[in-house]
CSV table of C-alpha atoms and ligand atoms in Angstrom, one decimal:
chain,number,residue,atom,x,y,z
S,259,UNK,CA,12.6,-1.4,-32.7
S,260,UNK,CA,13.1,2.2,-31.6
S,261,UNK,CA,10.0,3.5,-31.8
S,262,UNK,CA,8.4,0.0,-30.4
S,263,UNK,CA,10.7,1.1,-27.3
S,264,UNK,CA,9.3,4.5,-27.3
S,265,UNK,CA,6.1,3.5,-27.5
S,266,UNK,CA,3.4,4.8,-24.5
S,267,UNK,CA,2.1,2.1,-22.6
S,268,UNK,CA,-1.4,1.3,-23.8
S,269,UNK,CA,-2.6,0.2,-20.4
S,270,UNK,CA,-2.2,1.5,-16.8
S,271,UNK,CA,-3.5,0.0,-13.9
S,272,UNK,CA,-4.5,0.4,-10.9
S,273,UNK,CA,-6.0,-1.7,-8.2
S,274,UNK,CA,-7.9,-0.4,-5.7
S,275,UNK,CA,-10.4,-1.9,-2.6
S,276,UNK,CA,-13.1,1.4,-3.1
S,277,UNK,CA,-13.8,4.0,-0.6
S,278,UNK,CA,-11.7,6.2,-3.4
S,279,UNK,CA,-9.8,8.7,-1.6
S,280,UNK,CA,-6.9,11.5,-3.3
S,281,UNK,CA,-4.5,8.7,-2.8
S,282,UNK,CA,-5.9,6.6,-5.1
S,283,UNK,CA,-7.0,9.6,-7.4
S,284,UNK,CA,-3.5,10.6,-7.6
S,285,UNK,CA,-2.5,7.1,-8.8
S,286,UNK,CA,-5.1,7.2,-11.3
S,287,UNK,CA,-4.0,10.8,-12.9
S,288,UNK,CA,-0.3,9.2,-13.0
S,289,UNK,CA,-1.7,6.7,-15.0
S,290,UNK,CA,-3.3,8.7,-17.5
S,291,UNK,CA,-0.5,10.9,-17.6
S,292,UNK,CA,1.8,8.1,-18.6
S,293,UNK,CA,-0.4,5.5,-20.6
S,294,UNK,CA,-3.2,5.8,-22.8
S,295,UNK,CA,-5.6,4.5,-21.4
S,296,UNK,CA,-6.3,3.8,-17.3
S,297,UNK,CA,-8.4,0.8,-15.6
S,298,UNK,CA,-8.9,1.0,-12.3
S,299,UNK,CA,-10.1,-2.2,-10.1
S,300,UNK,CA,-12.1,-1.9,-7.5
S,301,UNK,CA,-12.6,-5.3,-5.5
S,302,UNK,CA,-12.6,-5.8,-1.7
S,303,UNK,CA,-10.4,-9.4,-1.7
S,304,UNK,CA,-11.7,-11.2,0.9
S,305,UNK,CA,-8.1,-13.5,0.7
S,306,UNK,CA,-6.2,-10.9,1.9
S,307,UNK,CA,-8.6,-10.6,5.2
S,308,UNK,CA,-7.4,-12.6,8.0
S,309,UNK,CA,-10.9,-14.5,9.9
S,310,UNK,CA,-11.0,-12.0,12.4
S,311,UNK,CA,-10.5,-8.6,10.1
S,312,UNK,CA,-12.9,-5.8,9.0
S,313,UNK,CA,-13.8,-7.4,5.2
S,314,UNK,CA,-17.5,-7.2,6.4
S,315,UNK,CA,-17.5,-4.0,7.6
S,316,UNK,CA,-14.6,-2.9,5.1
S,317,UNK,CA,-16.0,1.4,3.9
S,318,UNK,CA,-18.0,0.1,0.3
S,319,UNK,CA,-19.4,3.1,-1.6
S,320,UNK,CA,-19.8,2.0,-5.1
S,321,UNK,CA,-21.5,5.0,-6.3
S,322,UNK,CA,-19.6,7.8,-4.9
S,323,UNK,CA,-16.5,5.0,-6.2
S,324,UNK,CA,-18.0,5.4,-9.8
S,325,UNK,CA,-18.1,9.6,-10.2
S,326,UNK,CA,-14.9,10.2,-8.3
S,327,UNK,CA,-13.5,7.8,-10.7
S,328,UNK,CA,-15.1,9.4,-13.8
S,329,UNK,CA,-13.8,12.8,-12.3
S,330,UNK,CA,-10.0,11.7,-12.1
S,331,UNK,CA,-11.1,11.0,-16.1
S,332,UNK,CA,-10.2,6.8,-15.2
S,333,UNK,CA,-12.1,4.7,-18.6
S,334,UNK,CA,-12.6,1.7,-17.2
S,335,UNK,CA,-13.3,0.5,-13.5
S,336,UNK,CA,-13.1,-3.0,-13.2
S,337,UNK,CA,-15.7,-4.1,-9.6
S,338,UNK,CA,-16.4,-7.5,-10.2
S,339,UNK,CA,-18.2,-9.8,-7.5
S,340,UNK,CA,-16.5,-11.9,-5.6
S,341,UNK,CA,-17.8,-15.3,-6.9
S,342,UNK,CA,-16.0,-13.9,-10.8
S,343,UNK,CA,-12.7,-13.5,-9.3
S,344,UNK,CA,-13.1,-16.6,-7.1
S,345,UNK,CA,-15.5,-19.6,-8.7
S,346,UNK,CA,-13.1,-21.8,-6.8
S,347,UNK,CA,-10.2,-21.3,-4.2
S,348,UNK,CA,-7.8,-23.8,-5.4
S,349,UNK,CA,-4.6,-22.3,-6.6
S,350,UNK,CA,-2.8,-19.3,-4.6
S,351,UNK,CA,0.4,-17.2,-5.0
S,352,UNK,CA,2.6,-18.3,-1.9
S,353,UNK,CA,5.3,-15.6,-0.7
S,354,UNK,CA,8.2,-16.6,0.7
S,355,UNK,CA,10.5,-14.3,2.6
S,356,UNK,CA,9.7,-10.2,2.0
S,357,UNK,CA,6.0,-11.3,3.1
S,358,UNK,CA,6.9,-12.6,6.1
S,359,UNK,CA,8.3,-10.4,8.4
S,360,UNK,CA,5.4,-6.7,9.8
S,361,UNK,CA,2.4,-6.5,8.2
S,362,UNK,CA,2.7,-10.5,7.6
S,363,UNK,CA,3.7,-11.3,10.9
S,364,UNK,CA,0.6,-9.6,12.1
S,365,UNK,CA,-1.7,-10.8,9.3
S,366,UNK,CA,-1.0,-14.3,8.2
S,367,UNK,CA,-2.0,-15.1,5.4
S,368,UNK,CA,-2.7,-11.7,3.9
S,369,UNK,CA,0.3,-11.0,1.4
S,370,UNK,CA,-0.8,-14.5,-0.3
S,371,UNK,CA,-4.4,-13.1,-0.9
S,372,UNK,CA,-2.8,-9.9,-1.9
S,373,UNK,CA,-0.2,-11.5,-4.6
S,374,UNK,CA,-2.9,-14.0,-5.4
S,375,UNK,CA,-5.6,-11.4,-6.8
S,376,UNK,CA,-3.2,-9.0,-8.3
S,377,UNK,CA,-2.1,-11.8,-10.0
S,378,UNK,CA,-5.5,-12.3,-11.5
S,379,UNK,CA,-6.3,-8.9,-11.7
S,380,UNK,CA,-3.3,-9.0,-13.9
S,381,UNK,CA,-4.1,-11.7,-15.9
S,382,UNK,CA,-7.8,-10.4,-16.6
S,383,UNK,CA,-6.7,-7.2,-17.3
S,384,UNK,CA,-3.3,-7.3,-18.7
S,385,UNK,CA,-1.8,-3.8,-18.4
S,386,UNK,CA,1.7,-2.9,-19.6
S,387,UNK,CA,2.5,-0.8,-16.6
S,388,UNK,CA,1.0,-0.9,-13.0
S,389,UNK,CA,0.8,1.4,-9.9
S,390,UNK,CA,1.1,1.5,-6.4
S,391,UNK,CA,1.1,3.2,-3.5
S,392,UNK,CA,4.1,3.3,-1.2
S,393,UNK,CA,2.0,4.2,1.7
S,394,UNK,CA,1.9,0.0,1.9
S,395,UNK,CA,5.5,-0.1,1.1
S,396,UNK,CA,5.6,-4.2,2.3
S,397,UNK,CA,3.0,-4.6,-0.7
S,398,UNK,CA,4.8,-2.9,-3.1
S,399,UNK,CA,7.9,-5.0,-2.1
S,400,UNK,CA,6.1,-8.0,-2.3
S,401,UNK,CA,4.2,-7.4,-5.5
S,402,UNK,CA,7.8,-6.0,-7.3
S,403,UNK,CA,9.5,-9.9,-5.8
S,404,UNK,CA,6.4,-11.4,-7.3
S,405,UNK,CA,6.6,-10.2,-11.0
S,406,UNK,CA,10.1,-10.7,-10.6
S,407,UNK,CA,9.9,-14.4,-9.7
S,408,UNK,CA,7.1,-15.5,-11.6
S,409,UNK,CA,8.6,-13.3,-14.8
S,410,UNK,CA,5.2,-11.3,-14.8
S,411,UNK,CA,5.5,-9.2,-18.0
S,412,UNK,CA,4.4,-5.6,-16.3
S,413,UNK,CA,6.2,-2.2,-15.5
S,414,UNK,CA,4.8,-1.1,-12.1
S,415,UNK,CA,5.4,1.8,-11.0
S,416,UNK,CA,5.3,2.9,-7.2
S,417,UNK,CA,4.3,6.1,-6.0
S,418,UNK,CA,4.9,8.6,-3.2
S,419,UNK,CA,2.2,8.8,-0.2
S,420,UNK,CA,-0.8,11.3,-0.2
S,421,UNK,CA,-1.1,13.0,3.0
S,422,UNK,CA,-3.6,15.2,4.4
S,423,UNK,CA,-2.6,18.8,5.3
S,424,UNK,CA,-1.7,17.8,8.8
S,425,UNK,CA,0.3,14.8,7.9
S,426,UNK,CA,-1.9,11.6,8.0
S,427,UNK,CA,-1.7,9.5,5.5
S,428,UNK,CA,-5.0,9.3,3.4
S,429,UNK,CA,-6.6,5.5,4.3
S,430,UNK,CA,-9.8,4.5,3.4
S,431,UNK,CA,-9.3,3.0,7.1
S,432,UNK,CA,-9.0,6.6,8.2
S,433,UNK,CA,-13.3,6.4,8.1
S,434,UNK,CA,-13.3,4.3,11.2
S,435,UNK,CA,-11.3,7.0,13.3
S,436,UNK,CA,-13.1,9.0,16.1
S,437,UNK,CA,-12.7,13.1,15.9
S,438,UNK,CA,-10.4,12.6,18.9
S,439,UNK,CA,-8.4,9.8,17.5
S,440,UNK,CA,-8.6,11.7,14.2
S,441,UNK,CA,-7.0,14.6,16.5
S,442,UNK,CA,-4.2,12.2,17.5
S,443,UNK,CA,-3.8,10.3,14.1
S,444,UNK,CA,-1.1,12.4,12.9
S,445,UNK,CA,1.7,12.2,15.7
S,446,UNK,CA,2.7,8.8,14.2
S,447,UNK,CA,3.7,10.4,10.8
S,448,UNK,CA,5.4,13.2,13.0
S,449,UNK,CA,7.3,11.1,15.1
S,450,UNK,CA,8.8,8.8,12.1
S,451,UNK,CA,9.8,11.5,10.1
S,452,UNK,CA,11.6,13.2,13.7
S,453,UNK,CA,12.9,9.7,13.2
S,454,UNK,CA,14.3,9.7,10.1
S,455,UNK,CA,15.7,13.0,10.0
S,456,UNK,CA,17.7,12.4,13.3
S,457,UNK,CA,19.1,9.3,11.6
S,458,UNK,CA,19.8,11.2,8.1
S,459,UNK,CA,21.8,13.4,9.9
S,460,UNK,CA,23.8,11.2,12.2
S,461,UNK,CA,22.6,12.6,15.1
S,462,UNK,CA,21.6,9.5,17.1
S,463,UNK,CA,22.2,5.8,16.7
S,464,UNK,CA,19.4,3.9,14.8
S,465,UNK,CA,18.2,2.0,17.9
S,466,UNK,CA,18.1,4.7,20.1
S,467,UNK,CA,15.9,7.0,17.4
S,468,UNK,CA,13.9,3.8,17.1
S,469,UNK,CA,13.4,3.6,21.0
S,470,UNK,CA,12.8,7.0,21.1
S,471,UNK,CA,9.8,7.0,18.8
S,472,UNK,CA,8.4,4.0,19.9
S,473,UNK,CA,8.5,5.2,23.4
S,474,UNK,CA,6.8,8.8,22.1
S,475,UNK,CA,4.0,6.5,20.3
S,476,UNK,CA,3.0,5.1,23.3
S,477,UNK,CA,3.1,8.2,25.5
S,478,UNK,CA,0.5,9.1,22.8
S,479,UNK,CA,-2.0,6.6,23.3
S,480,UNK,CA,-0.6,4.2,20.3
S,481,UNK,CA,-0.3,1.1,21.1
S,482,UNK,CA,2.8,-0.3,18.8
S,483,UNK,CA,2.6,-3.4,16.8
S,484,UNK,CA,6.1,-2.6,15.0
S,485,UNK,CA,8.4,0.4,14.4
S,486,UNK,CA,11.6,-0.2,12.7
S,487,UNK,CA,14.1,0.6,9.9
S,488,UNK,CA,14.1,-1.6,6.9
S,489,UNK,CA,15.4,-1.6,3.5
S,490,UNK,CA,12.6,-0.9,1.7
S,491,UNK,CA,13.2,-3.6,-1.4
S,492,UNK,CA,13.9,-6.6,1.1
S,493,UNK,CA,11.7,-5.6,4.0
S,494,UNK,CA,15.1,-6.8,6.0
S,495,UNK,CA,15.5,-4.8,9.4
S,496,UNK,CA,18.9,-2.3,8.9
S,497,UNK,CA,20.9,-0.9,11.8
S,498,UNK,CA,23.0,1.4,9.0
S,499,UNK,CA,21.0,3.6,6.8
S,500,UNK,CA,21.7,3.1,3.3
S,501,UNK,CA,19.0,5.0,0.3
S,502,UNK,CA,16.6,2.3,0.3
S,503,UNK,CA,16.0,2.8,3.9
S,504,UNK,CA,12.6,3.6,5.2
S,505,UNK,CA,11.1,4.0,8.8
S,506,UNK,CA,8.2,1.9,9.0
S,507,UNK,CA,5.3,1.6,11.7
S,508,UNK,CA,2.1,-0.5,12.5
S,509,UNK,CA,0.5,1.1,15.3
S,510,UNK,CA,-3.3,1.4,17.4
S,511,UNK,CA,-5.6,4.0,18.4
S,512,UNK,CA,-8.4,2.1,20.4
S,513,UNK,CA,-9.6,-0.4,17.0
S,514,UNK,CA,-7.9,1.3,14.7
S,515,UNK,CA,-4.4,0.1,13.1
S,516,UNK,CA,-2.9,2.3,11.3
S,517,UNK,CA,0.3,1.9,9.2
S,518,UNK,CA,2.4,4.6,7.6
S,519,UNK,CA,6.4,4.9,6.5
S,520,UNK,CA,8.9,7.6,5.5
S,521,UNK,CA,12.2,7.7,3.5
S,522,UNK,CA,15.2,8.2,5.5
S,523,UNK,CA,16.5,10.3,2.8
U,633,LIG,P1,-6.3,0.1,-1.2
U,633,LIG,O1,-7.6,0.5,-1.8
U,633,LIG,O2,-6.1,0.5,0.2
U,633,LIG,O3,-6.0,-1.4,-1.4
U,633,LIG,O4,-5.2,0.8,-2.0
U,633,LIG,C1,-5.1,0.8,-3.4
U,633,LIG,C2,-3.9,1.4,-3.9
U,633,LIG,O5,-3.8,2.7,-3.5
U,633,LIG,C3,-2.6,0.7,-3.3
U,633,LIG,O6,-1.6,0.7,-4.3
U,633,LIG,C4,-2.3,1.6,-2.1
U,633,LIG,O7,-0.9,1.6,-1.8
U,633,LIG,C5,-2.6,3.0,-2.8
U,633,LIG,N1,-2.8,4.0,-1.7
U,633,LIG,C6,-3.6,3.9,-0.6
U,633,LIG,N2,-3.5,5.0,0.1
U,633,LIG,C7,-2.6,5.8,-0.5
U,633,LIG,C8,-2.1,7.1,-0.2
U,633,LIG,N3,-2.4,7.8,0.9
U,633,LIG,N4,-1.2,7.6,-1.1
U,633,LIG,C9,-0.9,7.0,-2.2
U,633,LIG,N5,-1.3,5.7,-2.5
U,633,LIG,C10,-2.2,5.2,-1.7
């Protein structure tokens, strides 16, 4: 039994939609440091697209995909076409509750098409442990209330956000940004971490750091879908900080949405 329990996980997994970047590199290395062997998906999921998204125009670079993937010493990518994973649409993963409130309320529909292939990416797959990124810290709520609910037999593991050097957040998005919205890109991870470290140390109510920020967004040049504090198991809006609390934000430059979050602590 003991050494059953100590046993490495064979497989760790990590899904991915391409246009590799060090954030999903990073992932990949985790894997390998803590498993034996590390697959890698990479599948654009056109159910986690609302009609009026970018799936068409999504960044695809299969090729480029392929080395980096090599080079981060991943052995096994998994890109299947979209008719494998999907031969009919018929059955779906349907969240209730920690889907519904931000990113959902903004993209109907998406955290079903999200649960729904990583489901199946599961099931094809079958890893022991999987990662995540907490840079899409509603996805990593909803995938953790998903394996809990539907008694999915995975450890997933969810991992801190890789930044550039001046603060972005690394997004494959990130390729659709202009060199002057690139300049301006990384005030929104500035101004929620101002945030979070005036509410860490008491020094200003919760709403009036969050009114602060959002106003400071704006004053930018973002135009702000959402900026709140949540706990970030439940996704539930907080007005008291406790250690699960996180600062999250949806936010514009011209086409470009960009979403990003920070611990409090
Ligand atoms: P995506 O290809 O955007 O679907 O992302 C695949 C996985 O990589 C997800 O678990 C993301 O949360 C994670 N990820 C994306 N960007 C980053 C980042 N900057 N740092 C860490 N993980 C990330």
């Amino acid at each position: 039994m003991r050494d059953w329990a100590q046993k490495q996980p064979h497989i760790g997994f990590v899904p991915t939609m391409g246009a590799l970047h060090e954030g999903h590199l990073s992932l990949a290395r985790t894997a390998k440091r803590q498993c034996a062997v590390c697959v890698m998906s990479i599948f654009v999921n056109p159910t986690q697209f609302g009609p009026n998204e970018d799936f068409a125009r999504y960044p695809r670079n299969e090729d480029r995909d392929f080395e980096l993937a090599e080079q981060a010493e991943v052995d096994c990518v998994f890109a299947p076409a979209v008719e494998e994973i999907y031969p009919r649409r018929t059955t779906f993963v349907r969240l209730l509750d920690v889907g519904n409130e931000w990113e959902g309320a903004y993209r109907p529909g998406h955290f079903d098409g999200v649960a729904t292939v990583v489901l199946k990416l599961f099931n094809i797959v079958r890893p022991e442990m999987a990662l995540f990124g907490l840079k899409d810290l509603q996805q990593c709520a909803v995938i953790r209330r998903m394996v809990e609910d539907l008694d999915v037999p995975v450890v997933l593991s969810f991992e801190e956000t890789i930044r550039d050097v001046d603060g972005l957040a690394l997004s494959s998005r990130n390729a659709y940004l202009t060199p002057e919205q690139r300049e301006v890109a990384p005030e929104l991870f500035r101004i929620i971490s101002e945030s979070a470290k005036r509410i860490a140390l008491d020094q200003q109510s919760v709403d009036t750091t969050i009114g602060i920020a959002i106003q400071s967004l704006a004053d930018t040049g973002f135009q702000v879908d959402y900026l709140a504090m949540v706990d970030g198991r439940t996704m539930k809006q907080q007005s008291e900080p406790n250690e699960e609390s996180r600062i999250i934000v949806a936010a514009r430059i011209g086409a470009v949405r960009l979403i990003d979050n920070v611990a409090v602590y």
